N, CA, C and O atoms as a Tinker XYZ file with bonds, in Angstrom:
   172  protein
     1  N    -16.568000   33.674000  -14.907000    73     2
     2  CA   -15.764000   33.317000  -16.076000    64     1     3
     3  C    -14.314000   33.040000  -15.669000    63     2     4     5
     4  O    -13.767000   31.979000  -15.968000    81     3
     5  N    -13.698000   34.017000  -14.979000    73     3     6
     6  CA   -12.308000   33.810000  -14.559000    64     5     7
     7  C    -12.203000   32.670000  -13.558000    63     6     8     9
     8  O    -11.202000   31.956000  -13.521000    81     7
     9  N    -13.249000   32.503000  -12.742000    73     7    10
    10  CA   -13.225000   31.418000  -11.761000    64     9    11
    11  C    -13.245000   30.069000  -12.465000    63    10    12    13
    12  O    -12.554000   29.137000  -12.054000    81    11
    13  N    -14.046000   29.965000  -13.536000    73    11    14
    14  CA   -14.092000   28.711000  -14.295000    64    13    15
    15  C    -12.739000   28.428000  -14.936000    63    14    16    17
    16  O    -12.262000   27.293000  -14.915000    81    15
    17  N    -12.124000   29.454000  -15.501000    73    15    18
    18  CA   -10.806000   29.271000  -16.114000    64    17    19
    19  C     -9.792000   28.853000  -15.052000    63    18    20    21
    20  O     -8.956000   27.984000  -15.297000    81    19
    21  N     -9.865000   29.467000  -13.884000    73    19    22
    22  CA    -8.942000   29.115000  -12.811000    64    21    23
    23  C     -9.158000   27.674000  -12.368000    63    22    24    25
    24  O     -8.192000   26.961000  -12.097000    81    23
    25  N    -10.418000   27.233000  -12.290000    73    23    26
    26  CA   -10.689000   25.842000  -11.901000    64    25    27
    27  C    -10.138000   24.872000  -12.939000    63    26    28    29
    28  O     -9.567000   23.837000  -12.595000    81    27
    29  N    -10.314000   25.215000  -14.211000    73    27    30
    30  CA    -9.796000   24.339000  -15.267000    64    29    31
    31  C     -8.274000   24.260000  -15.195000    63    30    32    33
    32  O     -7.697000   23.176000  -15.276000    81    31
    33  N     -7.628000   25.417000  -15.043000    73    31    34
    34  CA    -6.165000   25.418000  -14.951000    64    33    35
    35  C     -5.696000   24.648000  -13.720000    63    34    36    37
    36  O     -4.681000   23.953000  -13.759000    81    35
    37  N     -6.447000   24.779000  -12.628000    73    35    38
    38  CA    -6.059000   24.076000  -11.406000    64    37    39
    39  C     -6.173000   22.568000  -11.598000    63    38    40    41
    40  O     -5.304000   21.815000  -11.159000    81    39
    41  N     -7.244000   22.128000  -12.256000    73    39    42
    42  CA    -7.409000   20.691000  -12.485000    64    41    43
    43  C     -6.334000   20.174000  -13.429000    63    42    44    45
    44  O     -5.793000   19.088000  -13.219000    81    43
    45  N     -6.018000   20.948000  -14.474000    73    43    46
    46  CA    -4.953000   20.541000  -15.402000    64    45    47
    47  C     -3.619000   20.488000  -14.653000    63    46    48    49
    48  O     -2.824000   19.571000  -14.862000    81    47
    49  N     -3.375000   21.461000  -13.791000    73    47    50
    50  CA    -2.138000   21.459000  -13.013000    64    49    51
    51  C     -2.051000   20.250000  -12.097000    63    50    52    53
    52  O     -0.979000   19.671000  -11.923000    81    51
    53  N     -3.183000   19.869000  -11.511000    73    51    54
    54  CA    -3.184000   18.689000  -10.636000    64    53    55
    55  C     -2.869000   17.429000  -11.418000    63    54    56    57
    56  O     -2.102000   16.581000  -10.961000    81    55
    57  N     -3.465000   17.306000  -12.603000    73    55    58
    58  CA    -3.196000   16.127000  -13.436000    64    57    59
    59  C     -1.738000   16.114000  -13.872000    63    58    60    61
    60  O     -1.079000   15.075000  -13.825000    81    59
    61  N     -1.237000   17.266000  -14.294000    73    59    62
    62  CA     0.172000   17.332000  -14.717000    64    61    63
    63  C      1.104000   16.990000  -13.556000    63    62    64    65
    64  O      2.092000   16.277000  -13.734000    81    63
    65  N      0.784000   17.505000  -12.364000    73    63    66
    66  CA     1.627000   17.212000  -11.205000    64    65    67
    67  C      1.624000   15.720000  -10.914000    63    66    68    69
    68  O      2.666000   15.148000  -10.595000    81    67
    69  N      0.454000   15.082000  -11.022000    73    67    70
    70  CA     0.380000   13.639000  -10.764000    64    69    71
    71  C      1.182000   12.869000  -11.805000    63    70    72    73
    72  O      1.931000   11.952000  -11.466000    81    71
    73  N      1.024000   13.243000  -13.079000    73    71    74
    74  CA     1.736000   12.535000  -14.152000    64    73    75
    75  C      3.241000   12.736000  -14.025000    63    74    76    77
    76  O      4.014000   11.805000  -14.253000    81    75
    77  N      3.660000   13.950000  -13.661000    73    75    78
    78  CA     5.094000   14.226000  -13.549000    64    77    79
    79  C      5.687000   13.539000  -12.325000    63    78    80    81
    80  O      6.832000   13.088000  -12.358000    81    79
    81  N      4.906000   13.458000  -11.237000    73    79    82
    82  CA     5.446000   12.885000  -10.005000    64    81    83
    83  C      5.508000   11.359000  -10.064000    63    82    84    85
    84  O      6.266000   10.749000   -9.310000    81    83
    85  N      4.723000   10.731000  -10.944000    73    83    86
    86  CA     4.728000    9.263000  -11.005000    64    85    87
    87  C      6.102000    8.690000  -11.356000    63    86    88    89
    88  O      6.580000    7.811000  -10.639000    81    87
    89  N      6.760000    9.150000  -12.429000    73    87    90
    90  CA     8.093000    8.598000  -12.730000    64    89    91
    91  C      9.094000    8.865000  -11.618000    63    90    92    93
    92  O      9.915000    8.004000  -11.301000    81    91
    93  N      9.032000   10.073000  -11.014000    73    91    94
    94  CA     9.954000   10.364000   -9.920000    64    93    95
    95  C      9.687000    9.433000   -8.740000    63    94    96    97
    96  O     10.619000    8.995000   -8.066000    81    95
    97  N      8.406000    9.132000   -8.493000    73    95    98
    98  CA     8.062000    8.228000   -7.404000    64    97    99
    99  C      8.600000    6.831000   -7.688000    63    98   100   101
   100  O      9.107000    6.160000   -6.788000    81    99
   101  N      8.489000    6.392000   -8.946000    73    99   102
   102  CA     9.003000    5.073000   -9.319000    64   101   103
   103  C     10.518000    5.031000   -9.164000    63   102   104   105
   104  O     11.066000    4.058000   -8.647000    81   103
   105  N     11.196000    6.090000   -9.612000    73   103   106
   106  CA    12.659000    6.143000   -9.486000    64   105   107
   107  C     13.052000    6.173000   -8.012000    63   106   108   109
   108  O     14.004000    5.505000   -7.606000    81   107
   109  N     12.318000    6.948000   -7.211000    73   107   110
   110  CA    12.628000    7.000000   -5.783000    64   109   111
   111  C     12.414000    5.637000   -5.144000    63   110   112   113
   112  O     13.170000    5.239000   -4.258000    81   111
   113  N     11.387000    4.919000   -5.590000    73   111   114
   114  CA    11.151000    3.581000   -5.033000    64   113   115
   115  C     12.283000    2.643000   -5.440000    63   114   116   117
   116  O     12.740000    1.825000   -4.641000    81   115
   117  N     12.734000    2.769000   -6.699000    73   115   118
   118  CA    13.836000    1.915000   -7.143000    64   117   119
   119  C     15.103000    2.214000   -6.339000    63   118   120   121
   120  O     15.763000    1.301000   -5.843000    81   119
   121  N     15.434000    3.503000   -6.214000    73   119   122
   122  CA    16.625000    3.863000   -5.453000    64   121   123
   123  C     16.449000    3.526000   -3.980000    63   122   124   125
   124  O     17.409000    3.142000   -3.312000    81   123
   125  N     15.229000    3.667000   -3.469000    73   123   126
   126  CA    14.967000    3.321000   -2.073000    64   125   127
   127  C     15.175000    1.833000   -1.843000    63   126   128   129
   128  O     15.742000    1.430000   -0.827000    81   127
   129  N     14.716000    1.012000   -2.791000    73   127   130
   130  CA    14.912000   -0.428000   -2.652000    64   129   131
   131  C     16.383000   -0.788000   -2.768000    63   130   132   133
   132  O     16.874000   -1.653000   -2.043000    81   131
   133  N     17.096000   -0.117000   -3.692000    73   131   134
   134  CA    18.517000   -0.412000   -3.862000    64   133   135
   135  C     19.285000   -0.003000   -2.611000    63   134   136   137
   136  O     20.131000   -0.755000   -2.129000    81   135
   137  N     18.994000    1.190000   -2.081000    73   135   138
   138  CA    19.724000    1.657000   -0.904000    64   137   139
   139  C     19.376000    0.792000    0.301000    63   138   140   141
   140  O     20.233000    0.540000    1.148000    81   139
   141  N     18.105000    0.327000    0.389000    73   139   142
   142  CA    17.733000   -0.494000    1.537000    64   141   143
   143  C     18.420000   -1.856000    1.448000    63   142   144   145
   144  O     18.817000   -2.416000    2.470000    81   143
   145  N     18.564000   -2.393000    0.233000    73   143   146
   146  CA    19.242000   -3.673000    0.096000    64   145   147
   147  C     20.731000   -3.512000    0.393000    63   146   148   149
   148  O     21.371000   -4.437000    0.894000    81   147
   149  N     21.285000   -2.330000    0.083000    73   147   150
   150  CA    22.704000   -2.106000    0.358000    64   149   151
   151  C     22.923000   -1.905000    1.842000    63   150   152   153
   152  O     23.811000   -2.517000    2.436000    81   151
   153  N     22.101000   -1.036000    2.447000    73   151   154
   154  CA    22.275000   -0.743000    3.879000    64   153   155
   155  C     21.718000   -1.866000    4.737000    63   154   156   157
   156  O     22.322000   -2.236000    5.743000    81   155
   157  N     20.558000   -2.417000    4.343000    73   155   158
   158  CA    20.032000   -3.567000    5.054000    64   157   159
   159  C     19.085000   -3.196000    6.183000    63   158   160   161
   160  O     18.231000   -4.009000    6.537000    81   159
   161  N     19.195000   -2.015000    6.763000    73   159   162
   162  CA    18.357000   -1.697000    7.931000    64   161   163
   163  C     17.056000   -1.020000    7.531000    63   162   164   165
   164  O     16.032000   -1.204000    8.189000    81   163
   165  N     17.089000   -0.231000    6.449000    73   163   166
   166  CA    15.878000    0.528000    6.089000    64   165   167
   167  C     14.823000   -0.390000    5.491000    63   166   168   169
   168  O     15.153000   -1.407000    4.880000    81   167
   169  N     13.562000   -0.037000    5.665000    73   167   170
   170  CA    12.462000   -0.856000    5.145000    64   169   171
   171  C     12.205000   -0.456000    3.703000    63   170   172
   172  O     11.319000   -1.014000    3.057000    81   171
């Protein structure tokens, strides 16, 4: 019983982590592109 609850919470946590990290990843990509265009050397 507790193992099932733990698995459910773990899966929900994984989904939440993915959903929360997506906007940060997009912002990091935007800032990464801006900084690379400013500096010129970074890919």
